[in-house]
Amino acid sequence: MGLGFVPLGIAFGVLVTHSGVGWWWASLSSALIYGGSFEFLLIGMVTAGAPLLSVAVSAFLVNLRHVFYALSFPLDRVKGRLGKTYSTFALCDEAYALAAGHRGRSWSGPRILWLQLFMHLYWAGGATAGALLGSLIPDSVTGLDFALTALFTVLALDTVRDRRGDLLTPLLALLSALAARLLLPGQLLPVAFALFTAGLLARHLTSGRRPSHA
């Protein structure tokens, strides 16, 4: 996963340079914001001179999914106030997918923290390298902005493979996304997550009420 962060960070750094923003923006953004998809979105908003309120609302909507991540992320294994604070700040999609997955159920708090720290370093290092080398890559190169989507697609496929016997969960996720697309396309992500969470809770309550047979 860390090796995947490096080219992804490079793609972000190159986009920063090609957008006319100073190279240092990539380092500062990746170190202090560490928002992944929002950082890609923020490039266009900065270059377009978007109002601060629009930036704040966009950041809230894009990162709202972390509220749902926190429900099952193993933060209780991380010890100390400083460790919990950094783990909360460094919670990203990839860290959640690994730590909350089947293989991460036995991981200790220090291992989770080291995982998040190295991911953060990979991202910041890749973004800085991409920004510094961005001038060497011609503007005709396309598809760099698709790098983040490609990584999410790989994570989704890995999750489906780990849960081969559970076809209802990916089907529920797909239906939630389609419903959100039809109902509120302007707020697809938070609506899809809300529908997906409601569906999972309903399934849990329904399965919990079924009588068990010895």
PDB file of C-alpha atoms in Angstrom:
ATOM      1  CA  MET A   1       0.000   0.000   0.000  1.00  0.00           C
ATOM      2  CA  GLY A   2       2.881   2.331   0.772  1.00  0.00           C
ATOM      3  CA  LEU A   3       4.397   1.692  -2.641  1.00  0.00           C
ATOM      4  CA  GLY A   4       1.051   2.633  -4.135  1.00  0.00           C
ATOM      5  CA  PHE A   5       1.109   5.931  -2.223  1.00  0.00           C
ATOM      6  CA  VAL A   6       4.378   7.032  -3.843  1.00  0.00           C
ATOM      7  CA  PRO A   7       3.177   7.252  -7.489  1.00  0.00           C
ATOM      8  CA  LEU A   8      -0.135   8.608  -6.242  1.00  0.00           C
ATOM      9  CA  GLY A   9       1.693  11.373  -4.355  1.00  0.00           C
ATOM     10  CA  ILE A  10       3.877  12.031  -7.400  1.00  0.00           C
ATOM     11  CA  ALA A  11       0.757  12.441  -9.520  1.00  0.00           C
ATOM     12  CA  PHE A  12      -0.583  14.954  -7.007  1.00  0.00           C
ATOM     13  CA  GLY A  13       2.704  16.875  -6.962  1.00  0.00           C
ATOM     14  CA  VAL A  14       2.807  17.020 -10.756  1.00  0.00           C
ATOM     15  CA  LEU A  15      -0.751  18.336 -10.867  1.00  0.00           C
ATOM     16  CA  VAL A  16       0.195  21.034  -8.349  1.00  0.00           C
ATOM     17  CA  THR A  17       3.101  22.183 -10.529  1.00  0.00           C
ATOM     18  CA  HIS A  18       1.082  22.086 -13.748  1.00  0.00           C
ATOM     19  CA  SER A  19      -1.673  24.127 -12.094  1.00  0.00           C
ATOM     20  CA  GLY A  20       0.727  27.027 -11.597  1.00  0.00           C
ATOM     21  CA  VAL A  21       0.872  26.694  -7.807  1.00  0.00           C
ATOM     22  CA  GLY A  22       4.225  26.834  -6.014  1.00  0.00           C
ATOM     23  CA  TRP A  23       5.919  23.464  -5.510  1.00  0.00           C
ATOM     24  CA  TRP A  24       5.956  23.959  -1.743  1.00  0.00           C
ATOM     25  CA  TRP A  25       2.141  23.767  -1.769  1.00  0.00           C
ATOM     26  CA  ALA A  26       2.360  20.016  -2.397  1.00  0.00           C
ATOM     27  CA  SER A  27       4.602  19.472   0.646  1.00  0.00           C
ATOM     28  CA  LEU A  28       2.542  21.715   2.916  1.00  0.00           C
ATOM     29  CA  SER A  29      -0.779  20.252   1.799  1.00  0.00           C
ATOM     30  CA  SER A  30       0.307  16.624   2.092  1.00  0.00           C
ATOM     31  CA  ALA A  31       1.805  17.204   5.548  1.00  0.00           C
ATOM     32  CA  LEU A  32      -0.931  19.324   7.162  1.00  0.00           C
ATOM     33  CA  ILE A  33      -4.134  18.522   5.243  1.00  0.00           C
ATOM     34  CA  TYR A  34      -3.438  14.902   4.302  1.00  0.00           C
ATOM     35  CA  GLY A  35      -6.837  14.666   2.702  1.00  0.00           C
ATOM     36  CA  GLY A  36      -6.149  12.625  -0.418  1.00  0.00           C
ATOM     37  CA  SER A  37      -9.174  13.159  -2.644  1.00  0.00           C
ATOM     38  CA  PHE A  38      -9.856  16.585  -1.128  1.00  0.00           C
ATOM     39  CA  GLU A  39      -6.303  17.696  -1.923  1.00  0.00           C
ATOM     40  CA  PHE A  40      -6.872  16.849  -5.589  1.00  0.00           C
ATOM     41  CA  LEU A  41     -10.122  18.828  -5.459  1.00  0.00           C
ATOM     42  CA  LEU A  42      -8.469  21.697  -3.611  1.00  0.00           C
ATOM     43  CA  ILE A  43      -6.020  22.328  -6.472  1.00  0.00           C
ATOM     44  CA  GLY A  44      -8.832  23.335  -8.802  1.00  0.00           C
ATOM     45  CA  MET A  45     -10.558  25.405  -6.123  1.00  0.00           C
ATOM     46  CA  VAL A  46      -7.370  27.329  -5.313  1.00  0.00           C
ATOM     47  CA  THR A  47      -6.554  28.066  -8.929  1.00  0.00           C
ATOM     48  CA  ALA A  48     -10.159  29.149  -9.546  1.00  0.00           C
ATOM     49  CA  GLY A  49     -10.119  31.452  -6.517  1.00  0.00           C
ATOM     50  CA  ALA A  50     -13.033  29.717  -4.795  1.00  0.00           C
ATOM     51  CA  PRO A  51     -14.441  31.449  -1.656  1.00  0.00           C
ATOM     52  CA  LEU A  52     -13.275  30.161   1.698  1.00  0.00           C
ATOM     53  CA  LEU A  53     -16.809  29.078   2.600  1.00  0.00           C
ATOM     54  CA  SER A  54     -17.009  26.898  -0.515  1.00  0.00           C
ATOM     55  CA  VAL A  55     -13.674  25.307   0.377  1.00  0.00           C
ATOM     56  CA  ALA A  56     -14.860  24.616   3.932  1.00  0.00           C
ATOM     57  CA  VAL A  57     -18.161  23.079   2.778  1.00  0.00           C
ATOM     58  CA  SER A  58     -16.385  20.933   0.181  1.00  0.00           C
ATOM     59  CA  ALA A  59     -13.897  19.720   2.787  1.00  0.00           C
ATOM     60  CA  PHE A  60     -16.754  18.780   5.115  1.00  0.00           C
ATOM     61  CA  LEU A  61     -18.695  16.878   2.465  1.00  0.00           C
ATOM     62  CA  VAL A  62     -15.700  15.043   1.012  1.00  0.00           C
ATOM     63  CA  ASN A  63     -14.298  14.004   4.405  1.00  0.00           C
ATOM     64  CA  LEU A  64     -17.669  13.216   5.982  1.00  0.00           C
ATOM     65  CA  ARG A  65     -16.998   9.536   5.262  1.00  0.00           C
ATOM     66  CA  HIS A  66     -14.433   9.533   8.097  1.00  0.00           C
ATOM     67  CA  VAL A  67     -17.309   9.781  10.558  1.00  0.00           C
ATOM     68  CA  PHE A  68     -18.462   6.359   9.374  1.00  0.00           C
ATOM     69  CA  TYR A  69     -14.893   5.014   9.375  1.00  0.00           C
ATOM     70  CA  ALA A  70     -14.521   5.938  13.033  1.00  0.00           C
ATOM     71  CA  LEU A  71     -17.351   3.576  13.981  1.00  0.00           C
ATOM     72  CA  SER A  72     -15.222   0.496  13.285  1.00  0.00           C
ATOM     73  CA  PHE A  73     -11.626   1.764  13.198  1.00  0.00           C
ATOM     74  CA  PRO A  74      -9.636   0.090  16.061  1.00  0.00           C
ATOM     75  CA  LEU A  75      -8.656   3.351  17.784  1.00  0.00           C
ATOM     76  CA  ASP A  76      -9.115   1.670  21.162  1.00  0.00           C
ATOM     77  CA  ARG A  77      -5.886  -0.280  20.600  1.00  0.00           C
ATOM     78  CA  VAL A  78      -3.865   2.922  20.254  1.00  0.00           C
ATOM     79  CA  LYS A  79      -2.550   4.056  23.634  1.00  0.00           C
ATOM     80  CA  GLY A  80      -1.886   7.579  24.856  1.00  0.00           C
ATOM     81  CA  ARG A  81      -3.511  10.900  24.063  1.00  0.00           C
ATOM     82  CA  LEU A  82      -0.835  11.878  21.554  1.00  0.00           C
ATOM     83  CA  GLY A  83      -1.082   8.546  19.760  1.00  0.00           C
ATOM     84  CA  LYS A  84      -4.874   8.707  19.546  1.00  0.00           C
ATOM     85  CA  THR A  85      -4.718  12.306  18.303  1.00  0.00           C
ATOM     86  CA  TYR A  86      -2.305  11.465  15.500  1.00  0.00           C
ATOM     87  CA  SER A  87      -4.168   8.264  14.612  1.00  0.00           C
ATOM     88  CA  THR A  88      -7.377  10.272  14.295  1.00  0.00           C
ATOM     89  CA  PHE A  89      -5.655  12.879  12.117  1.00  0.00           C
ATOM     90  CA  ALA A  90      -3.949  10.258   9.923  1.00  0.00           C
ATOM     91  CA  LEU A  91      -7.079   8.171   9.380  1.00  0.00           C
ATOM     92  CA  CYS A  92      -7.396   7.698   5.624  1.00  0.00           C
ATOM     93  CA  ASP A  93      -9.245   5.287   3.372  1.00  0.00           C
ATOM     94  CA  GLU A  94      -6.240   3.006   2.893  1.00  0.00           C
ATOM     95  CA  ALA A  95      -5.349   2.865   6.610  1.00  0.00           C
ATOM     96  CA  TYR A  96      -8.956   2.039   7.428  1.00  0.00           C
ATOM     97  CA  ALA A  97      -9.136  -0.657   4.755  1.00  0.00           C
ATOM     98  CA  LEU A  98      -6.068  -2.381   6.195  1.00  0.00           C
ATOM     99  CA  ALA A  99      -6.550  -1.886   9.944  1.00  0.00           C
ATOM    100  CA  ALA A 100     -10.285  -2.615   9.998  1.00  0.00           C
ATOM    101  CA  GLY A 101     -10.030  -5.572   7.636  1.00  0.00           C
ATOM    102  CA  HIS A 102      -9.729  -9.250   8.445  1.00  0.00           C
ATOM    103  CA  ARG A 103      -5.925  -9.251   8.567  1.00  0.00           C
ATOM    104  CA  GLY A 104      -5.782  -6.182  10.800  1.00  0.00           C
ATOM    105  CA  ARG A 105      -7.931  -7.559  13.607  1.00  0.00           C
ATOM    106  CA  SER A 106      -4.885  -8.869  15.456  1.00  0.00           C
ATOM    107  CA  TRP A 107      -2.675  -5.813  14.955  1.00  0.00           C
ATOM    108  CA  SER A 108      -1.427  -3.952  18.006  1.00  0.00           C
ATOM    109  CA  GLY A 109      -1.714  -0.222  18.604  1.00  0.00           C
ATOM    110  CA  PRO A 110       1.945   0.521  17.757  1.00  0.00           C
ATOM    111  CA  ARG A 111       1.653  -1.380  14.478  1.00  0.00           C
ATOM    112  CA  ILE A 112      -1.422   0.641  13.505  1.00  0.00           C
ATOM    113  CA  LEU A 113       0.394   3.884  14.342  1.00  0.00           C
ATOM    114  CA  TRP A 114       3.492   2.886  12.354  1.00  0.00           C
ATOM    115  CA  LEU A 115       1.241   1.948   9.449  1.00  0.00           C
ATOM    116  CA  GLN A 116      -0.379   5.373   9.451  1.00  0.00           C
ATOM    117  CA  LEU A 117       2.920   7.199   9.914  1.00  0.00           C
ATOM    118  CA  PHE A 118       4.610   5.446   6.999  1.00  0.00           C
ATOM    119  CA  MET A 119       1.590   6.068   4.780  1.00  0.00           C
ATOM    120  CA  HIS A 120       1.772   9.744   5.705  1.00  0.00           C
ATOM    121  CA  LEU A 121       5.488   9.853   4.894  1.00  0.00           C
ATOM    122  CA  TYR A 122       5.006   8.002   1.606  1.00  0.00           C
ATOM    123  CA  TRP A 123       2.298  10.462   0.586  1.00  0.00           C
ATOM    124  CA  ALA A 124       4.219  13.590   1.607  1.00  0.00           C
ATOM    125  CA  GLY A 125       7.469  12.323   0.069  1.00  0.00           C
ATOM    126  CA  GLY A 126       5.799  11.360  -3.193  1.00  0.00           C
ATOM    127  CA  ALA A 127       3.968  14.693  -3.420  1.00  0.00           C
ATOM    128  CA  THR A 128       7.175  16.650  -2.828  1.00  0.00           C
ATOM    129  CA  ALA A 129       9.088  14.602  -5.403  1.00  0.00           C
ATOM    130  CA  GLY A 130       6.309  15.032  -7.942  1.00  0.00           C
ATOM    131  CA  ALA A 131       6.202  18.785  -7.405  1.00  0.00           C
ATOM    132  CA  LEU A 132       9.970  19.130  -7.790  1.00  0.00           C
ATOM    133  CA  LEU A 133      10.029  16.954 -10.917  1.00  0.00           C
ATOM    134  CA  GLY A 134       6.768  18.240 -12.335  1.00  0.00           C
ATOM    135  CA  SER A 135       8.460  20.583 -14.767  1.00  0.00           C
ATOM    136  CA  LEU A 136      10.117  17.591 -16.438  1.00  0.00           C
ATOM    137  CA  ILE A 137       6.757  15.978 -17.275  1.00  0.00           C
ATOM    138  CA  PRO A 138       4.988  17.517 -20.317  1.00  0.00           C
ATOM    139  CA  ASP A 139       1.498  18.938 -19.992  1.00  0.00           C
ATOM    140  CA  SER A 140       0.294  16.505 -22.669  1.00  0.00           C
ATOM    141  CA  VAL A 141       0.417  13.626 -20.163  1.00  0.00           C
ATOM    142  CA  THR A 142      -3.155  12.862 -19.113  1.00  0.00           C
ATOM    143  CA  GLY A 143      -4.801  10.588 -16.567  1.00  0.00           C
ATOM    144  CA  LEU A 144      -2.847  11.696 -13.482  1.00  0.00           C
ATOM    145  CA  ASP A 145      -6.040  12.910 -11.835  1.00  0.00           C
ATOM    146  CA  PHE A 146      -7.454   9.368 -12.183  1.00  0.00           C
ATOM    147  CA  ALA A 147      -4.734   7.862  -9.961  1.00  0.00           C
ATOM    148  CA  LEU A 148      -6.763   8.240  -6.757  1.00  0.00           C
ATOM    149  CA  THR A 149      -9.869   6.694  -8.317  1.00  0.00           C
ATOM    150  CA  ALA A 150      -7.788   3.766  -9.540  1.00  0.00           C
ATOM    151  CA  LEU A 151      -6.426   3.144  -6.031  1.00  0.00           C
ATOM    152  CA  PHE A 152      -9.938   3.171  -4.541  1.00  0.00           C
ATOM    153  CA  THR A 153     -11.034   0.690  -7.202  1.00  0.00           C
ATOM    154  CA  VAL A 154      -8.222  -1.682  -6.239  1.00  0.00           C
ATOM    155  CA  LEU A 155      -9.128  -1.378  -2.543  1.00  0.00           C
ATOM    156  CA  ALA A 156     -12.758  -2.166  -3.320  1.00  0.00           C
ATOM    157  CA  LEU A 157     -11.799  -5.237  -5.359  1.00  0.00           C
ATOM    158  CA  ASP A 158      -9.521  -6.512  -2.564  1.00  0.00           C
ATOM    159  CA  THR A 159     -12.326  -6.102  -0.039  1.00  0.00           C
ATOM    160  CA  VAL A 160     -14.762  -8.020  -2.231  1.00  0.00           C
ATOM    161  CA  ARG A 161     -12.222 -10.850  -2.608  1.00  0.00           C
ATOM    162  CA  ASP A 162     -11.765 -11.046   1.176  1.00  0.00           C
ATOM    163  CA  ARG A 163     -15.540 -11.400   1.581  1.00  0.00           C
ATOM    164  CA  ARG A 164     -16.323 -13.810  -1.235  1.00  0.00           C
ATOM    165  CA  GLY A 165     -19.165 -15.406   0.675  1.00  0.00           C
ATOM    166  CA  ASP A 166     -20.842 -12.064   1.303  1.00  0.00           C
ATOM    167  CA  LEU A 167     -22.462 -10.861  -1.914  1.00  0.00           C
ATOM    168  CA  LEU A 168     -25.102  -8.784  -0.133  1.00  0.00           C
ATOM    169  CA  THR A 169     -22.650  -6.119   1.126  1.00  0.00           C
ATOM    170  CA  PRO A 170     -21.200  -5.085  -2.272  1.00  0.00           C
ATOM    171  CA  LEU A 171     -24.698  -5.266  -3.768  1.00  0.00           C
ATOM    172  CA  LEU A 172     -25.981  -2.978  -1.005  1.00  0.00           C
ATOM    173  CA  ALA A 173     -23.097  -0.572  -1.643  1.00  0.00           C
ATOM    174  CA  LEU A 174     -23.869  -0.480  -5.364  1.00  0.00           C
ATOM    175  CA  LEU A 175     -27.575   0.113  -4.783  1.00  0.00           C
ATOM    176  CA  SER A 176     -26.782   2.903  -2.297  1.00  0.00           C
ATOM    177  CA  ALA A 177     -24.529   4.629  -4.830  1.00  0.00           C
ATOM    178  CA  LEU A 178     -27.139   4.336  -7.596  1.00  0.00           C
ATOM    179  CA  ALA A 179     -29.894   5.645  -5.338  1.00  0.00           C
ATOM    180  CA  ALA A 180     -27.754   8.594  -4.259  1.00  0.00           C
ATOM    181  CA  ARG A 181     -26.941   9.308  -7.894  1.00  0.00           C
ATOM    182  CA  LEU A 182     -30.627   9.456  -8.763  1.00  0.00           C
ATOM    183  CA  LEU A 183     -31.869  11.294  -5.665  1.00  0.00           C
ATOM    184  CA  LEU A 184     -29.131  13.824  -4.846  1.00  0.00           C
ATOM    185  CA  PRO A 185     -26.332  13.711  -7.428  1.00  0.00           C
ATOM    186  CA  GLY A 186     -24.814  16.914  -6.045  1.00  0.00           C
ATOM    187  CA  GLN A 187     -24.144  15.221  -2.678  1.00  0.00           C
ATOM    188  CA  LEU A 188     -23.581  11.674  -3.879  1.00  0.00           C
ATOM    189  CA  LEU A 189     -20.885  10.652  -1.391  1.00  0.00           C
ATOM    190  CA  PRO A 190     -22.549  11.558   1.954  1.00  0.00           C
ATOM    191  CA  VAL A 191     -25.965  10.340   0.773  1.00  0.00           C
ATOM    192  CA  ALA A 192     -24.528   7.033  -0.477  1.00  0.00           C
ATOM    193  CA  PHE A 193     -22.683   6.486   2.797  1.00  0.00           C
ATOM    194  CA  ALA A 194     -25.810   7.303   4.806  1.00  0.00           C
ATOM    195  CA  LEU A 195     -27.908   4.862   2.787  1.00  0.00           C
ATOM    196  CA  PHE A 196     -25.219   2.188   2.985  1.00  0.00           C
ATOM    197  CA  THR A 197     -24.913   2.602   6.764  1.00  0.00           C
ATOM    198  CA  ALA A 198     -28.687   2.449   7.193  1.00  0.00           C
ATOM    199  CA  GLY A 199     -28.783  -0.706   5.086  1.00  0.00           C
ATOM    200  CA  LEU A 200     -26.040  -2.359   7.126  1.00  0.00           C
ATOM    201  CA  LEU A 201     -27.785  -1.466  10.390  1.00  0.00           C
ATOM    202  CA  ALA A 202     -31.083  -2.814   9.094  1.00  0.00           C
ATOM    203  CA  ARG A 203     -29.416  -6.041   8.013  1.00  0.00           C
ATOM    204  CA  HIS A 204     -27.698  -6.368  11.388  1.00  0.00           C
ATOM    205  CA  LEU A 205     -30.943  -5.837  13.293  1.00  0.00           C
ATOM    206  CA  THR A 206     -32.790  -8.271  11.035  1.00  0.00           C
ATOM    207  CA  SER A 207     -30.161 -10.997  11.329  1.00  0.00           C
ATOM    208  CA  GLY A 208     -29.965 -10.476  15.094  1.00  0.00           C
ATOM    209  CA  ARG A 209     -33.642 -11.196  15.488  1.00  0.00           C
ATOM    210  CA  ARG A 210     -33.519 -14.476  13.628  1.00  0.00           C
ATOM    211  CA  PRO A 211     -33.878 -17.478  15.896  1.00  0.00           C
ATOM    212  CA  SER A 212     -30.716 -19.533  16.248  1.00  0.00           C
ATOM    213  CA  HIS A 213     -30.841 -23.319  15.874  1.00  0.00           C
ATOM    214  CA  ALA A 214     -28.526 -25.664  17.728  1.00  0.00           C
TER     215      ALA A 214
END
